Tab-separated table of N, CA and C and ligand atoms in Angstrom:
chain	number	residue	atom	x	y	z
S	24	UNK	N	1.072	-1.302	0.171
S	24	UNK	CA	-0.078	-0.354	0.216
S	24	UNK	C	0.622	0.947	-0.382
S	25	UNK	N	2.023	1.073	0.731
S	25	UNK	CA	2.798	2.561	0.494
S	25	UNK	C	3.211	2.727	-0.775
S	26	UNK	N	3.845	1.461	-1.243
S	26	UNK	CA	4.258	1.819	-2.493
S	26	UNK	C	3.656	2.343	-3.796
S	27	UNK	N	1.949	1.573	-3.693
S	27	UNK	CA	1.069	1.959	-4.251
S	27	UNK	C	1.085	3.952	-4.065
S	28	UNK	N	0.719	4.090	-2.598
S	28	UNK	CA	0.338	5.782	-2.876
S	28	UNK	C	1.809	6.315	-2.675
S	29	UNK	N	2.742	5.641	-2.671
S	29	UNK	CA	4.155	6.851	-3.203
S	29	UNK	C	4.013	7.188	-4.437
S	30	UNK	N	3.550	6.026	-5.073
S	30	UNK	CA	3.303	6.441	-6.691
S	30	UNK	C	2.746	7.188	-7.079
S	31	UNK	N	1.187	7.152	-6.625
S	31	UNK	CA	0.634	8.300	-6.424
S	31	UNK	C	-0.263	8.139	-7.863
S	32	UNK	N	-0.418	7.604	-8.618
S	32	UNK	CA	-0.974	7.513	-9.968
S	32	UNK	C	-2.129	6.500	-9.073
S	33	UNK	N	-3.323	7.446	-10.083
S	33	UNK	CA	-4.949	6.864	-9.915
S	33	UNK	C	-5.721	6.675	-11.593
S	34	UNK	N	-6.528	5.871	-11.455
S	34	UNK	CA	-7.631	6.039	-12.749
S	34	UNK	C	-8.392	7.250	-12.743
S	35	UNK	N	-8.006	7.916	-13.789
S	35	UNK	CA	-8.578	9.305	-13.969
S	35	UNK	C	-10.215	9.695	-13.435
S	36	UNK	N	-10.815	8.400	-13.378
S	36	UNK	CA	-12.230	8.149	-12.361
S	36	UNK	C	-12.432	8.624	-11.327
S	37	UNK	N	-10.961	8.475	-10.256
S	37	UNK	CA	-10.795	8.242	-9.306
S	37	UNK	C	-11.213	10.294	-8.646
S	38	UNK	N	-10.928	10.982	-10.120
S	38	UNK	CA	-10.753	12.531	-9.355
S	38	UNK	C	-11.861	13.299	-9.979
S	39	UNK	N	-13.833	12.550	-10.097
S	39	UNK	CA	-14.905	12.685	-10.658
S	39	UNK	C	-15.635	13.613	-9.685
S	40	UNK	N	-15.714	13.475	-8.198
S	40	UNK	CA	-15.983	14.128	-7.510
S	40	UNK	C	-15.140	15.361	-6.975
S	41	UNK	N	-13.546	15.656	-7.898
S	41	UNK	CA	-12.541	16.544	-7.239
S	41	UNK	C	-13.121	18.095	-8.309
S	42	UNK	N	-13.332	19.647	-7.506
S	42	UNK	CA	-13.355	20.787	-8.432
S	42	UNK	C	-12.227	20.767	-9.852
S	43	UNK	N	-12.403	21.135	-10.633
S	43	UNK	CA	-11.691	21.335	-12.031
S	43	UNK	C	-10.461	21.890	-11.767
S	44	UNK	N	-10.293	23.035	-10.658
S	44	UNK	CA	-9.144	23.787	-10.528
S	44	UNK	C	-8.177	22.645	-9.484
S	45	UNK	N	-9.037	22.271	-8.443
S	45	UNK	CA	-7.938	21.164	-7.915
S	45	UNK	C	-7.371	20.195	-8.924
S	46	UNK	N	-8.470	19.611	-9.571
S	46	UNK	CA	-7.541	18.522	-10.774
S	46	UNK	C	-6.208	18.937	-11.217
S	47	UNK	N	-6.171	20.067	-11.681
S	47	UNK	CA	-5.428	21.115	-12.661
S	47	UNK	C	-4.039	21.341	-11.732
S	48	UNK	N	-4.383	21.885	-10.944
S	48	UNK	CA	-3.512	22.375	-10.082
S	48	UNK	C	-2.643	20.875	-9.118
S	49	UNK	N	-3.284	19.790	-8.604
S	49	UNK	CA	-2.571	18.796	-7.974
S	49	UNK	C	-2.441	17.851	-8.820
S	50	UNK	N	-2.996	17.737	-9.718
S	50	UNK	CA	-2.907	16.166	-10.835
S	50	UNK	C	-2.426	16.313	-12.229
S	51	UNK	N	-1.801	15.413	-12.527
S	51	UNK	CA	-0.953	16.169	-14.035
S	51	UNK	C	-1.120	14.514	-14.907
S	52	UNK	N	-1.806	14.375	-16.120
S	52	UNK	CA	-1.868	13.079	-16.521
S	52	UNK	C	-0.532	12.043	-16.926
S	53	UNK	N	-0.612	11.000	-16.197
S	53	UNK	CA	0.772	10.189	-16.103
S	53	UNK	C	1.225	10.415	-17.732
S	54	UNK	N	0.915	10.326	-18.453
S	54	UNK	CA	1.588	9.984	-19.923
S	54	UNK	C	0.410	10.849	-20.852
S	55	UNK	N	1.252	11.375	-21.687
S	55	UNK	CA	0.375	12.675	-22.459
S	55	UNK	C	-0.630	11.488	-23.438
S	56	UNK	N	-0.144	10.033	-23.508
S	56	UNK	CA	-0.727	9.901	-24.866
S	56	UNK	C	-2.244	8.296	-23.634
S	57	UNK	N	-1.827	8.721	-22.869
S	57	UNK	CA	-2.668	7.915	-21.795
S	57	UNK	C	-3.941	8.851	-20.926
S	58	UNK	N	-4.572	9.358	-21.245
S	58	UNK	CA	-5.445	10.279	-20.542
S	58	UNK	C	-6.232	9.455	-19.120
S	59	UNK	N	-6.373	8.727	-19.037
S	59	UNK	CA	-7.085	7.817	-18.860
S	59	UNK	C	-6.251	7.372	-17.076
S	60	UNK	N	-5.470	7.983	-16.930
S	60	UNK	CA	-4.451	7.899	-15.985
S	60	UNK	C	-3.855	8.565	-15.719
S	61	UNK	N	-4.048	9.574	-14.282
S	61	UNK	CA	-3.462	10.607	-13.662
S	61	UNK	C	-2.313	10.182	-12.660
S	62	UNK	N	-1.934	11.246	-12.106
S	62	UNK	CA	-0.780	11.422	-11.080
S	62	UNK	C	-0.594	12.736	-10.549
S	63	UNK	N	-0.199	12.428	-8.844
S	63	UNK	CA	0.266	13.592	-8.630
S	63	UNK	C	1.068	14.125	-8.671
S	64	UNK	N	0.768	15.632	-8.655
S	64	UNK	CA	1.905	17.014	-9.346
S	64	UNK	C	3.051	16.201	-8.793
S	65	UNK	N	4.196	16.331	-9.275
S	65	UNK	CA	5.698	16.400	-8.446
S	65	UNK	C	5.925	17.408	-7.534
S	66	UNK	N	5.619	18.774	-7.623
S	66	UNK	CA	5.694	19.954	-6.690
S	66	UNK	C	5.089	19.074	-5.439
S	67	UNK	N	3.799	19.098	-5.493
S	67	UNK	CA	2.903	18.141	-4.177
S	67	UNK	C	3.507	16.886	-3.481
S	68	UNK	N	4.099	16.105	-4.997
S	68	UNK	CA	4.352	14.894	-4.685
S	68	UNK	C	5.870	15.039	-3.621
S	69	UNK	N	6.443	16.174	-3.987
S	69	UNK	CA	8.064	16.177	-3.429
S	69	UNK	C	7.563	16.769	-1.957
S	70	UNK	N	6.121	16.747	-1.868
S	70	UNK	CA	6.014	17.370	-0.121
S	70	UNK	C	5.448	16.135	1.063
S	71	UNK	N	5.816	15.236	0.247
S	71	UNK	CA	4.858	14.232	0.975
S	71	UNK	C	5.889	12.711	1.193
S	72	UNK	N	5.925	12.199	2.626
S	72	UNK	CA	6.658	11.251	2.822
S	72	UNK	C	5.683	10.357	3.486
S	73	UNK	N	6.034	8.714	2.592
S	73	UNK	CA	4.829	7.978	3.210
S	73	UNK	C	6.155	6.752	3.968
S	74	UNK	N	5.578	6.587	5.455
S	74	UNK	CA	5.797	5.231	6.241
S	74	UNK	C	4.777	4.790	6.777
S	75	UNK	N	5.443	3.418	7.037
S	75	UNK	CA	4.168	2.685	8.163
S	75	UNK	C	4.252	3.209	9.806
S	76	UNK	N	3.850	3.317	10.001
S	76	UNK	CA	3.603	3.765	11.307
S	76	UNK	C	2.375	2.514	12.416
S	77	UNK	N	3.348	2.210	13.890
S	77	UNK	CA	1.810	1.279	14.444
S	77	UNK	C	1.564	2.357	15.345
S	78	UNK	N	0.429	2.603	15.317
S	78	UNK	CA	-0.349	3.446	16.208
S	78	UNK	C	0.206	3.293	17.692
S	79	UNK	N	0.213	1.840	17.931
S	79	UNK	CA	0.197	1.284	19.375
S	79	UNK	C	1.932	1.509	19.599
S	80	UNK	N	2.487	1.606	19.156
S	80	UNK	CA	3.707	1.883	19.496
S	80	UNK	C	4.375	3.605	19.733
S	81	UNK	N	5.886	3.588	19.797
S	81	UNK	CA	5.984	4.991	20.052
S	81	UNK	C	6.414	5.682	18.222
S	82	UNK	N	5.972	7.089	18.829
S	82	UNK	CA	5.789	7.693	17.225
S	82	UNK	C	7.428	8.394	17.019
S	83	UNK	N	7.674	8.662	15.958
S	83	UNK	CA	8.588	9.070	15.565
S	83	UNK	C	8.398	10.689	16.209
S	84	UNK	N	9.331	11.225	16.873
S	84	UNK	CA	9.648	12.543	17.529
S	84	UNK	C	9.601	13.795	16.320
S	85	UNK	N	8.776	14.054	15.283
S	85	UNK	CA	8.875	14.946	14.787
S	85	UNK	C	7.906	16.455	14.521
S	86	UNK	N	7.839	16.408	16.328
S	86	UNK	CA	7.143	18.337	16.419
S	86	UNK	C	5.971	17.764	16.179
S	87	UNK	N	4.822	19.012	16.618
S	87	UNK	CA	3.888	19.247	16.513
S	87	UNK	C	3.256	18.943	14.640
S	88	UNK	N	1.922	18.654	15.122
S	88	UNK	CA	1.276	18.719	13.279
S	88	UNK	C	0.058	20.114	13.407
S	89	UNK	N	-0.183	19.993	11.938
S	89	UNK	CA	-1.267	21.696	11.998
S	89	UNK	C	-2.517	20.245	11.686
S	90	UNK	N	-2.307	19.548	11.051
S	90	UNK	CA	-3.694	18.646	10.525
S	90	UNK	C	-3.332	17.192	10.842
S	91	UNK	N	-4.054	16.496	11.246
S	91	UNK	CA	-4.019	14.991	11.749
S	91	UNK	C	-5.067	14.558	10.953
S	92	UNK	N	-4.481	13.554	10.364
S	92	UNK	CA	-6.001	12.849	9.460
S	92	UNK	C	-5.479	11.364	9.947
S	93	UNK	N	-6.865	10.865	10.765
S	93	UNK	CA	-6.583	9.253	10.711
S	93	UNK	C	-8.280	8.708	10.582
S	94	UNK	N	-8.548	8.247	9.445
S	94	UNK	CA	-9.708	8.321	8.821
S	94	UNK	C	-9.599	6.273	9.236
S	95	UNK	N	-10.879	6.333	9.833
S	95	UNK	CA	-11.851	5.065	9.619
S	95	UNK	C	-10.409	4.009	10.504
S	96	UNK	N	-9.367	3.888	11.110
S	96	UNK	CA	-8.626	3.516	12.032
S	96	UNK	C	-8.633	2.997	13.478
S	97	UNK	N	-9.321	3.921	13.861
S	97	UNK	CA	-9.953	3.607	15.231
S	97	UNK	C	-11.100	2.515	15.743
S	98	UNK	N	-11.527	2.699	14.392
S	98	UNK	CA	-12.732	1.583	14.491
S	98	UNK	C	-12.027	0.270	15.160
S	99	UNK	N	-11.349	-0.401	14.920
S	99	UNK	CA	-10.425	-1.403	14.960
S	99	UNK	C	-10.311	-1.537	17.484
S	100	UNK	N	-10.209	-0.510	17.333
S	100	UNK	CA	-9.613	-0.524	19.297
S	100	UNK	C	-10.606	-0.136	19.484
S	101	UNK	N	-10.729	-0.744	21.201
S	101	UNK	CA	-11.379	-0.642	22.226
S	101	UNK	C	-11.833	0.755	22.806
S	102	UNK	N	-12.484	1.060	23.713
S	102	UNK	CA	-13.055	2.429	23.916
S	102	UNK	C	-11.876	2.987	24.733
S	103	UNK	N	-11.353	2.049	25.344
S	103	UNK	CA	-9.660	2.391	26.457
S	103	UNK	C	-8.342	3.105	25.444
S	104	UNK	N	-8.502	2.334	24.509
S	104	UNK	CA	-6.915	2.174	23.371
S	104	UNK	C	-7.664	3.493	22.636
S	105	UNK	N	-9.346	3.524	22.286
S	105	UNK	CA	-9.475	5.292	21.453
S	105	UNK	C	-9.210	5.833	22.451
S	106	UNK	N	-9.623	6.348	23.299
S	106	UNK	CA	-9.387	7.345	24.004
S	106	UNK	C	-7.924	7.876	24.489
S	107	UNK	N	-7.279	6.472	24.614
S	107	UNK	CA	-5.675	7.143	24.746
S	107	UNK	C	-4.953	7.425	23.794
S	108	UNK	N	-5.500	6.961	22.431
S	108	UNK	CA	-5.140	7.573	21.143
S	108	UNK	C	-5.393	8.639	20.991
S	109	UNK	N	-6.155	9.642	21.018
S	109	UNK	CA	-7.211	10.736	21.310
S	109	UNK	C	-5.996	11.512	21.762
S	110	UNK	N	-6.099	11.151	22.483
S	110	UNK	CA	-5.240	12.233	23.832
S	110	UNK	C	-3.894	12.136	23.457
S	111	UNK	N	-3.318	11.407	22.229
S	111	UNK	CA	-1.851	11.259	22.451
S	111	UNK	C	-1.899	12.336	20.801
S	112	UNK	N	-3.077	12.086	20.062
S	112	UNK	CA	-3.116	13.170	19.013
S	112	UNK	C	-3.530	14.342	19.274
S	113	UNK	N	-4.155	14.836	20.473
S	113	UNK	CA	-4.334	16.246	20.899
S	113	UNK	C	-2.730	16.625	21.478
S	114	UNK	N	-2.283	15.870	22.015
S	114	UNK	CA	-0.888	16.171	22.600
S	114	UNK	C	-0.446	16.879	21.644
S	115	UNK	N	0.068	15.831	20.091
S	115	UNK	CA	0.845	15.799	18.853
S	115	UNK	C	0.111	17.308	18.218
S	116	UNK	N	-1.352	17.350	17.823
S	116	UNK	CA	-1.651	18.799	16.895
S	116	UNK	C	-1.002	20.044	17.932
S	117	UNK	N	-0.655	20.880	16.948
S	117	UNK	CA	-0.730	22.219	17.547
S	117	UNK	C	-1.430	22.931	18.033
S	118	UNK	N	-1.680	23.958	19.218
S	118	UNK	CA	-2.706	24.716	19.093
S	118	UNK	C	-3.554	25.225	18.141
S	119	UNK	N	-4.727	25.054	17.973
S	119	UNK	CA	-5.365	25.551	16.717
S	119	UNK	C	-5.215	24.907	15.309
S	120	UNK	N	-4.461	23.454	16.111
S	120	UNK	CA	-4.748	22.629	14.674
S	120	UNK	C	-5.794	21.354	14.309
S	121	UNK	N	-6.049	20.579	13.711
S	121	UNK	CA	-7.360	19.988	13.206
S	121	UNK	C	-7.123	18.328	13.012
S	122	UNK	N	-8.348	17.659	13.649
S	122	UNK	CA	-8.116	16.133	13.685
S	122	UNK	C	-9.025	16.001	12.897
S	123	UNK	N	-8.908	14.863	12.261
S	123	UNK	CA	-9.817	14.747	10.861
S	123	UNK	C	-10.203	12.942	10.874
S	124	UNK	N	-11.307	12.755	11.195
S	124	UNK	CA	-11.550	11.530	11.663
S	124	UNK	C	-12.548	10.661	10.333
S	125	UNK	N	-12.833	9.302	10.584
S	125	UNK	CA	-13.906	8.892	8.930
S	125	UNK	C	-15.362	9.359	9.583
S	126	UNK	N	-15.874	9.699	8.475
S	126	UNK	CA	-17.670	9.520	8.960
S	126	UNK	C	-18.149	8.996	9.432
S	127	UNK	N	-17.809	7.243	10.135
S	127	UNK	CA	-18.749	6.631	10.553
S	127	UNK	C	-17.829	6.682	12.286
S	128	UNK	N	-17.554	7.597	12.768
S	128	UNK	CA	-16.673	7.315	13.827
S	128	UNK	C	-16.696	8.418	14.548
S	129	UNK	N	-16.545	8.248	15.557
S	129	UNK	CA	-16.997	9.616	16.775
S	129	UNK	C	-15.797	9.199	17.591
S	130	UNK	N	-15.816	10.438	18.204
S	130	UNK	CA	-15.029	10.797	19.851
S	130	UNK	C	-15.471	10.088	21.009
S	131	UNK	N	-15.142	9.049	21.904
S	131	UNK	CA	-15.954	8.862	22.665
S	131	UNK	C	-15.754	9.929	23.917
S	132	UNK	N	-16.392	10.185	24.586
S	132	UNK	CA	-15.893	10.534	26.262
S	132	UNK	C	-16.022	12.581	25.844
S	133	UNK	N	-15.312	12.564	26.508
S	133	UNK	CA	-15.068	13.864	26.795
S	133	UNK	C	-13.313	14.357	26.508
S	134	UNK	N	-12.702	15.683	25.226
S	134	UNK	CA	-11.383	15.521	25.640
S	134	UNK	C	-11.701	17.105	25.712
S	135	UNK	N	-11.210	17.649	26.615
S	135	UNK	CA	-11.142	18.910	26.733
S	135	UNK	C	-10.364	19.489	25.600
S	136	UNK	N	-10.552	20.403	25.062
S	136	UNK	CA	-9.425	21.423	24.034
S	136	UNK	C	-9.325	20.592	22.793
S	137	UNK	N	-10.523	20.196	22.720
S	137	UNK	CA	-10.890	19.234	20.780
S	137	UNK	C	-12.000	19.537	20.902
S	138	UNK	N	-12.392	20.574	19.732
S	138	UNK	CA	-14.081	21.081	19.180
S	138	UNK	C	-14.559	20.448	18.283
S	139	UNK	N	-15.675	19.950	18.225
S	139	UNK	CA	-16.246	19.415	16.442
S	139	UNK	C	-16.546	20.992	15.679
S	140	UNK	N	-16.148	20.972	15.011
S	140	UNK	CA	-16.058	21.670	14.062
S	140	UNK	C	-17.269	21.567	12.958
S	141	UNK	N	-17.436	20.158	12.374
S	141	UNK	CA	-17.786	19.852	11.298
S	141	UNK	C	-18.217	18.243	11.146
S	142	UNK	N	-18.638	17.701	9.905
S	142	UNK	CA	-18.687	16.610	10.443
S	142	UNK	C	-17.674	15.502	10.379
S	143	UNK	N	-16.990	15.019	11.542
S	143	UNK	CA	-16.126	14.394	12.582
S	143	UNK	C	-14.344	15.321	11.593
S	144	UNK	N	-14.993	17.136	12.293
S	144	UNK	CA	-13.425	17.574	12.046
S	144	UNK	C	-13.619	18.686	13.351
S	145	UNK	N	-12.335	18.193	14.239
S	145	UNK	CA	-12.292	18.439	15.317
S	145	UNK	C	-11.186	19.567	15.662
S	146	UNK	N	-10.991	20.712	16.069
S	146	UNK	CA	-9.997	21.800	15.990
S	146	UNK	C	-9.482	21.666	17.586
S	147	UNK	N	-8.303	22.005	17.728
S	147	UNK	CA	-7.520	22.137	18.934
S	147	UNK	C	-7.622	23.667	19.454
S	148	UNK	N	-8.101	23.360	20.898
S	148	UNK	CA	-8.069	24.952	21.019
S	148	UNK	C	-6.700	25.839	21.114
S	149	UNK	N	-7.062	27.109	20.141
S	149	UNK	CA	-6.073	27.864	19.732
S	149	UNK	C	-4.764	27.565	20.840
A	26	SAM	C1	-10.624	0.390	7.550
A	26	SAM	S1	-8.624	0.995	6.789
A	26	SAM	C2	-8.733	2.451	6.547
A	26	SAM	C3	-7.825	2.834	5.548
A	26	SAM	C4	-8.045	4.324	5.041
A	26	SAM	N1	-7.512	5.322	6.519
A	26	SAM	C5	-9.089	5.252	4.712
A	26	SAM	O1	-9.700	5.670	4.737
A	26	SAM	O2	-9.270	4.355	3.458
A	26	SAM	C6	-7.677	0.369	8.300
A	26	SAM	C7	-6.732	0.942	8.002
A	26	SAM	O3	-5.963	1.192	9.686
A	26	SAM	C8	-5.134	0.424	9.802
A	26	SAM	N2	-4.727	0.266	11.370
A	26	SAM	C9	-5.366	-0.720	11.991
A	26	SAM	N3	-4.263	-1.083	13.416
A	26	SAM	C10	-3.384	0.034	13.363
A	26	SAM	C11	-2.174	-0.044	14.276
A	26	SAM	N4	-2.216	-0.056	15.267
A	26	SAM	N5	-1.697	1.470	13.609
A	26	SAM	C12	-1.782	2.148	12.708
A	26	SAM	N6	-2.633	1.576	11.032
A	26	SAM	C13	-3.746	0.756	11.964
A	26	SAM	C14	-4.696	-0.973	9.011
A	26	SAM	O4	-3.733	-1.592	8.339
A	26	SAM	C15	-5.895	-0.147	7.892
A	26	SAM	O5	-5.198	0.326	7.105
């Protein structure tokens, strides 16, 4: 999956629901003769690092993040594990930063300092 993500190549239909200005800016045809395949634009691709991480283990110390996207992963964890993980996310996210989870998920219990801003979108206190 990491190799696939790192290639950043998709069937053109994958962009169907993405507005045109974003498609043009962030994706390019993989090959001019094959418009059915598109690729993440090189300048965007160069900003992304792909690595595996077991959320249950120690995390690399890379400093605080502005946005944390953890979609449909906590569905595997029991309530205490999920609560601990969310607390770790809160510590990881910069003040005013964002946490995005899957649309079928919710944060259990109370997590002071994290506020619901939209459908499964949370913001840490600035
Ligand atoms: C339902 S998939 C969601 C994949 C993707 N985030 C998405 O929304 O399409 C759940 C993912 O959680 C990952 N996962 C499960 N336990 C994990 C853990 N302890 N640490 C990191 N990832 C985990 C699985 O490997 C799987 O890729």
